[in-house]
Short mmCIF file of the C-alpha atoms (twelve columns), coordinates in Angstrom:
data_MODEL
# 
_entry.id   MODEL 
# 
loop_
_atom_site.group_PDB 
_atom_site.id 
_atom_site.type_symbol 
_atom_site.label_atom_id 
_atom_site.label_alt_id 
_atom_site.label_comp_id 
_atom_site.label_asym_id 
_atom_site.label_seq_id 
_atom_site.Cartn_x 
_atom_site.Cartn_y 
_atom_site.Cartn_z 
_atom_site.pdbx_PDB_model_num 
ATOM 1   C CA . MET A 1   113.267 108.041 89.701  1 
ATOM 2   C CA . LYS A 2   116.256 108.309 92.003  1 
ATOM 3   C CA . LYS A 3   114.447 110.825 94.229  1 
ATOM 4   C CA . TYR A 4   111.886 108.161 95.089  1 
ATOM 5   C CA . LEU A 5   114.339 105.496 96.258  1 
ATOM 6   C CA . GLY A 6   113.610 106.282 99.916  1 
ATOM 7   C CA . ILE A 7   109.896 105.732 99.301  1 
ATOM 8   C CA . LEU A 8   110.474 102.540 97.317  1 
ATOM 9   C CA . LYS A 9   112.624 101.077 100.096 1 
ATOM 10  C CA . LYS A 10  109.641 101.345 102.468 1 
ATOM 11  C CA . THR A 11  107.190 99.639  100.118 1 
ATOM 12  C CA . LYS A 12  106.094 96.036  100.440 1 
ATOM 13  C CA . LEU A 13  107.372 95.255  96.943  1 
ATOM 14  C CA . PHE A 14  110.961 96.162  97.844  1 
ATOM 15  C CA . ALA A 15  110.973 95.112  101.497 1 
ATOM 16  C CA . GLY A 16  114.441 93.906  102.472 1 
ATOM 17  C CA . VAL A 17  116.127 95.488  99.419  1 
ATOM 18  C CA . GLY A 18  118.607 98.367  99.836  1 
ATOM 19  C CA . GLU A 19  118.414 101.645 97.899  1 
ATOM 20  C CA . ASP A 20  121.467 100.804 95.756  1 
ATOM 21  C CA . GLU A 21  119.962 97.465  94.776  1 
ATOM 22  C CA . ILE A 22  116.579 99.057  94.071  1 
ATOM 23  C CA . GLU A 23  118.177 101.595 91.742  1 
ATOM 24  C CA . SER A 24  119.776 98.855  89.655  1 
ATOM 25  C CA . MET A 25  116.587 96.793  89.718  1 
ATOM 26  C CA . LEU A 26  114.475 99.612  88.246  1 
ATOM 27  C CA . THR A 27  116.118 99.051  84.868  1 
ATOM 28  C CA . CYS A 28  115.941 95.281  85.275  1 
ATOM 29  C CA . LEU A 29  112.188 95.492  85.937  1 
ATOM 30  C CA . GLY A 30  111.487 97.910  83.077  1 
ATOM 31  C CA . ALA A 31  110.302 100.704 85.402  1 
ATOM 32  C CA . ARG A 32  108.713 103.776 83.793  1 
ATOM 33  C CA . LEU A 33  107.806 106.919 85.747  1 
ATOM 34  C CA . ARG A 34  104.593 108.681 84.672  1 
ATOM 35  C CA . HIS A 35  102.987 111.915 85.840  1 
ATOM 36  C CA . TYR A 36  99.225  112.424 86.266  1 
ATOM 37  C CA . PRO A 37  97.546  115.793 86.905  1 
ATOM 38  C CA . LYS A 38  94.584  116.006 89.292  1 
ATOM 39  C CA . GLY A 39  91.517  114.324 87.816  1 
ATOM 40  C CA . ALA A 40  93.464  112.414 85.159  1 
ATOM 41  C CA . PHE A 41  92.726  108.764 84.436  1 
ATOM 42  C CA . VAL A 42  95.659  106.494 85.190  1 
ATOM 43  C CA . PHE A 43  93.690  103.607 83.701  1 
ATOM 44  C CA . ARG A 44  90.161  103.301 82.347  1 
ATOM 45  C CA . ALA A 45  87.759  100.403 82.698  1 
ATOM 46  C CA . GLY A 46  88.031  98.100  79.693  1 
ATOM 47  C CA . GLU A 47  91.803  98.420  79.293  1 
ATOM 48  C CA . HIS A 48  94.170  95.465  79.249  1 
ATOM 49  C CA . LEU A 49  97.000  95.934  81.742  1 
ATOM 50  C CA . HIS A 50  100.544 94.730  81.196  1 
ATOM 51  C CA . SER A 51  102.181 96.345  84.198  1 
ATOM 52  C CA . ILE A 52  102.152 96.497  87.967  1 
ATOM 53  C CA . THR A 53  101.955 100.090 89.153  1 
ATOM 54  C CA . LEU A 54  103.324 101.613 92.354  1 
ATOM 55  C CA . LEU A 55  102.318 105.098 93.482  1 
ATOM 56  C CA . VAL A 56  105.242 107.317 94.568  1 
ATOM 57  C CA . LYS A 57  103.443 110.677 94.810  1 
ATOM 58  C CA . GLY A 58  99.851  111.809 95.381  1 
ATOM 59  C CA . SER A 59  96.760  109.646 95.821  1 
ATOM 60  C CA . LEU A 60  94.388  107.711 93.573  1 
ATOM 61  C CA . HIS A 61  90.923  106.224 93.675  1 
ATOM 62  C CA . ILE A 62  89.971  102.921 92.121  1 
ATOM 63  C CA . GLN A 63  86.301  103.532 91.359  1 
ATOM 64  C CA . ARG A 64  83.352  102.458 89.267  1 
ATOM 65  C CA . ASP A 65  80.494  104.555 87.883  1 
ATOM 66  C CA . ASP A 66  77.279  102.890 86.773  1 
ATOM 67  C CA . TYR A 67  75.111  103.917 83.813  1 
ATOM 68  C CA . TRP A 68  73.303  106.560 85.906  1 
ATOM 69  C CA . GLY A 69  76.475  108.082 87.310  1 
ATOM 70  C CA . ASN A 70  76.365  106.496 90.751  1 
ATOM 71  C CA . ARG A 71  79.909  106.062 92.004  1 
ATOM 72  C CA . SER A 72  81.389  103.283 94.091  1 
ATOM 73  C CA . ILE A 73  84.903  103.609 95.479  1 
ATOM 74  C CA . VAL A 74  86.622  100.244 95.484  1 
ATOM 75  C CA . GLN A 75  89.890  101.360 97.039  1 
ATOM 76  C CA . GLN A 76  92.021  104.397 97.804  1 
ATOM 77  C CA . VAL A 77  95.669  104.100 96.773  1 
ATOM 78  C CA . GLY A 78  98.273  105.978 98.803  1 
ATOM 79  C CA . VAL A 79  101.985 106.571 98.347  1 
ATOM 80  C CA . GLY A 80  103.913 103.299 98.398  1 
ATOM 81  C CA . GLU A 81  100.911 101.146 97.481  1 
ATOM 82  C CA . MET A 82  100.542 98.970  94.388  1 
ATOM 83  C CA . PHE A 83  97.589  98.483  92.080  1 
ATOM 84  C CA . GLY A 84  96.800  96.677  88.847  1 
ATOM 85  C CA . GLU A 85  98.547  93.467  89.827  1 
ATOM 86  C CA . ALA A 86  95.274  91.513  89.793  1 
ATOM 87  C CA . TYR A 87  94.895  92.221  86.067  1 
ATOM 88  C CA . ALA A 88  98.494  91.767  84.946  1 
ATOM 89  C CA . SER A 89  98.383  88.058  84.090  1 
ATOM 90  C CA . PRO A 90  97.645  87.179  80.425  1 
ATOM 91  C CA . ASP A 91  94.236  85.612  81.150  1 
ATOM 92  C CA . SER A 92  92.961  88.125  83.720  1 
ATOM 93  C CA . GLY A 93  90.674  90.002  81.299  1 
ATOM 94  C CA . VAL A 94  90.069  93.727  81.070  1 
ATOM 95  C CA . LEU A 95  90.147  96.242  83.913  1 
ATOM 96  C CA . LEU A 96  86.740  96.523  85.589  1 
ATOM 97  C CA . ASN A 97  87.277  99.891  87.259  1 
ATOM 98  C CA . ASP A 98  88.684  103.336 86.546  1 
ATOM 99  C CA . VAL A 99  91.815  104.546 88.328  1 
ATOM 100 C CA . VAL A 100 91.761  108.337 88.836  1 
ATOM 101 C CA . ALA A 101 94.270  110.789 90.345  1 
ATOM 102 C CA . LEU A 102 92.773  112.684 93.300  1 
ATOM 103 C CA . GLU A 103 95.668  115.141 93.170  1 
ATOM 104 C CA . GLU A 104 98.838  115.619 91.154  1 
ATOM 105 C CA . SER A 105 100.419 112.174 91.223  1 
ATOM 106 C CA . GLU A 106 103.326 110.130 89.901  1 
ATOM 107 C CA . ALA A 107 103.532 106.378 89.544  1 
ATOM 108 C CA . LEU A 108 106.088 103.782 88.529  1 
ATOM 109 C CA . HIS A 109 104.940 101.150 86.043  1 
ATOM 110 C CA . PHE A 110 106.789 97.820  86.112  1 
ATOM 111 C CA . ASP A 111 106.739 95.287  83.289  1 
ATOM 112 C CA . VAL A 112 104.977 92.338  84.921  1 
ATOM 113 C CA . GLN A 113 106.767 89.796  82.718  1 
ATOM 114 C CA . ARG A 114 110.144 91.085  83.876  1 
ATOM 115 C CA . ILE A 115 109.088 90.736  87.487  1 
ATOM 116 C CA . LEU A 116 107.849 87.184  87.088  1 
ATOM 117 C CA . SER A 117 110.621 85.962  84.747  1 
ATOM 118 C CA . VAL A 118 114.099 84.833  85.763  1 
ATOM 119 C CA . CYS A 119 116.406 87.862  85.904  1 
ATOM 120 C CA . PRO A 120 118.933 87.643  83.005  1 
ATOM 121 C CA . SER A 121 121.596 89.338  85.137  1 
ATOM 122 C CA . ALA A 122 121.051 86.899  88.035  1 
ATOM 123 C CA . CYS A 123 119.950 89.748  90.306  1 
ATOM 124 C CA . PRO A 124 120.086 88.346  93.881  1 
ATOM 125 C CA . PHE A 125 117.101 90.428  94.990  1 
ATOM 126 C CA . HIS A 126 114.769 89.467  92.150  1 
ATOM 127 C CA . ALA A 127 113.458 86.356  93.901  1 
ATOM 128 C CA . LEU A 128 112.855 88.420  97.050  1 
ATOM 129 C CA . THR A 129 110.792 90.906  95.049  1 
ATOM 130 C CA . VAL A 130 108.646 88.097  93.647  1 
ATOM 131 C CA . LYS A 131 108.058 86.801  97.168  1 
ATOM 132 C CA . ASN A 132 107.201 90.317  98.345  1 
ATOM 133 C CA . LEU A 133 104.683 90.612  95.516  1 
ATOM 134 C CA . PHE A 134 102.980 87.428  96.683  1 
ATOM 135 C CA . TYR A 135 102.771 88.758  100.253 1 
ATOM 136 C CA . ALA A 136 101.389 92.094  99.014  1 
ATOM 137 C CA . LEU A 137 98.714  90.297  97.005  1 
ATOM 138 C CA . SER A 138 97.747  88.290  100.075 1 
ATOM 139 C CA . GLU A 139 97.393  91.458  102.120 1 
ATOM 140 C CA . LYS A 140 95.269  93.122  99.451  1 
ATOM 141 C CA . ASN A 141 93.007  90.087  99.344  1 
ATOM 142 C CA . ARG A 142 92.501  90.402  103.093 1 
ATOM 143 C CA . ALA A 143 91.534  94.056  102.625 1 
ATOM 144 C CA . LEU A 144 88.968  93.072  99.991  1 
ATOM 145 C CA . VAL A 145 87.553  90.413  102.292 1 
ATOM 146 C CA . ALA A 146 87.233  93.086  104.987 1 
ATOM 147 C CA . LYS A 147 85.328  95.356  102.600 1 
ATOM 148 C CA . LEU A 148 83.004  92.493  101.708 1 
ATOM 149 C CA . GLY A 149 82.315  92.270  105.421 1 
ATOM 150 C CA . TYR A 150 81.291  95.937  105.517 1 
ATOM 151 C CA . MET A 151 79.078  95.488  102.485 1 
ATOM 152 C CA . ALA A 152 77.422  92.424  104.001 1 
ATOM 153 C CA . SER A 153 76.182  94.527  106.923 1 
ATOM 154 C CA . ARG A 154 72.510  95.299  106.449 1 
ATOM 155 C CA . THR A 155 72.205  98.853  107.728 1 
ATOM 156 C CA . THR A 156 74.175  102.047 107.255 1 
ATOM 157 C CA . ARG A 157 74.995  102.079 110.966 1 
ATOM 158 C CA . GLU A 158 76.344  98.536  110.877 1 
ATOM 159 C CA . LYS A 159 78.508  99.347  107.850 1 
ATOM 160 C CA . LEU A 160 79.888  102.476 109.519 1 
ATOM 161 C CA . LEU A 161 80.635  100.725 112.801 1 
ATOM 162 C CA . ALA A 162 82.306  97.781  111.055 1 
ATOM 163 C CA . TYR A 163 84.534  100.081 109.005 1 
ATOM 164 C CA . LEU A 164 85.395  102.478 111.841 1 
ATOM 165 C CA . SER A 165 86.083  99.595  114.232 1 
ATOM 166 C CA . ASP A 166 88.524  98.065  111.740 1 
ATOM 167 C CA . GLN A 167 90.247  101.431 111.272 1 
ATOM 168 C CA . ALA A 168 90.692  101.808 115.037 1 
ATOM 169 C CA . LYS A 169 92.184  98.303  115.266 1 
ATOM 170 C CA . LYS A 170 94.407  98.874  112.256 1 
ATOM 171 C CA . GLN A 171 95.777  102.166 113.591 1 
ATOM 172 C CA . GLY A 172 95.969  100.925 117.180 1 
ATOM 173 C CA . THR A 173 94.037  103.816 118.693 1 
ATOM 174 C CA . SER A 174 90.463  104.912 119.319 1 
ATOM 175 C CA . ALA A 175 91.281  108.329 117.808 1 
ATOM 176 C CA . PHE A 176 92.179  108.122 114.137 1 
ATOM 177 C CA . ALA A 177 91.800  109.664 110.681 1 
ATOM 178 C CA . ILE A 178 90.306  107.948 107.654 1 
ATOM 179 C CA . PRO A 179 91.405  108.554 104.036 1 
ATOM 180 C CA . PHE A 180 87.928  109.655 102.866 1 
ATOM 181 C CA . ASN A 181 85.769  112.750 103.005 1 
ATOM 182 C CA . ARG A 182 82.019  112.286 103.575 1 
ATOM 183 C CA . GLN A 183 81.060  111.672 99.953  1 
ATOM 184 C CA . GLN A 184 83.990  109.335 99.415  1 
ATOM 185 C CA . LEU A 185 83.131  107.360 102.550 1 
ATOM 186 C CA . ALA A 186 79.522  107.029 101.356 1 
ATOM 187 C CA . ASP A 187 80.765  105.859 97.950  1 
ATOM 188 C CA . PHE A 188 83.147  103.384 99.582  1 
ATOM 189 C CA . LEU A 189 80.398  101.864 101.735 1 
ATOM 190 C CA . SER A 190 77.759  102.161 98.983  1 
ATOM 191 C CA . VAL A 191 75.323  104.131 101.118 1 
ATOM 192 C CA . ASP A 192 73.443  107.396 100.660 1 
ATOM 193 C CA . ARG A 193 75.505  110.344 101.896 1 
ATOM 194 C CA . SER A 194 72.602  112.112 103.619 1 
ATOM 195 C CA . ALA A 195 71.509  108.934 105.384 1 
ATOM 196 C CA . MET A 196 75.093  108.251 106.432 1 
ATOM 197 C CA . SER A 197 75.587  111.773 107.802 1 
ATOM 198 C CA . SER A 198 72.326  111.463 109.725 1 
ATOM 199 C CA . GLU A 199 73.444  108.137 111.207 1 
ATOM 200 C CA . LEU A 200 76.800  109.598 112.240 1 
ATOM 201 C CA . CYS A 201 75.037  112.433 114.057 1 
ATOM 202 C CA . LYS A 202 72.751  109.944 115.822 1 
ATOM 203 C CA . MET A 203 75.727  107.888 116.988 1 
ATOM 204 C CA . ARG A 204 77.476  111.057 118.171 1 
ATOM 205 C CA . ASP A 205 74.377  112.070 120.179 1 
ATOM 206 C CA . GLU A 206 74.199  108.553 121.651 1 
ATOM 207 C CA . GLY A 207 77.807  108.832 122.839 1 
ATOM 208 C CA . ILE A 208 79.144  106.109 120.543 1 
ATOM 209 C CA . LEU A 209 81.668  108.312 118.776 1 
ATOM 210 C CA . ARG A 210 82.903  111.818 118.085 1 
ATOM 211 C CA . PHE A 211 84.021  113.167 114.746 1 
ATOM 212 C CA . GLU A 212 85.289  116.238 112.946 1 
ATOM 213 C CA . LYS A 213 85.710  116.038 109.183 1 
ATOM 214 C CA . ASN A 214 87.708  112.827 108.581 1 
ATOM 215 C CA . ARG A 215 88.859  112.374 112.180 1 
ATOM 216 C CA . PHE A 216 86.974  110.025 114.514 1 
ATOM 217 C CA . VAL A 217 87.095  109.001 118.156 1 
ATOM 218 C CA . LEU A 218 85.328  105.806 119.221 1 
ATOM 219 C CA . LEU A 219 83.958  106.038 122.768 1 
ATOM 220 C CA . THR A 220 83.305  103.539 125.512 1 
ATOM 221 C CA . LYS A 221 80.153  103.655 127.592 1 
ATOM 222 C CA . THR A 222 81.960  105.463 130.418 1 
ATOM 223 C CA . GLU A 223 83.252  108.355 128.232 1 
# 
């Protein structure tokens, strides 16, 4: 786990905590490092979670498949991001979605009770970690509210423009990359891939945007 201290220091969970302190806290928080090959399930829908998980290598999808095999991507998890915290409390119920490794991945699992309980060794950074967890949960809730906004849009074009506009604002530039390929983007926005691709081509021809694979450029009327 020591090789990931640099990554952990940059995460929201350990913001303001030095690498030496993080290393000692890993034992205090009951951290366990687990490896997942590409395509492996990190968690399956219906499981009860007892840990908060932080990705230190690779990438994951939180997704749901219906009875007929139609897939909806709830969230993509990148290095340094947490997941599972919404289900870690005793009364939160079972996991509603699958968590799948998109590539070879490694994740740290933290005992949620050790995070939320008073540190027996009076660790000075434990309270800071709890506060960081609260802030991270708040940020994730904002992201979910944003996705609800995309889903509330009535047409495929409106969903695409809402999502791409938010990505441009988030990255601070009109030229940006998104973390999805075409099928994944369609699954994320819950639209038909063919209809979405057709709409993207229409918007390109109308001078609204340019794109190549997962890279987009939003245009103004004068471009």
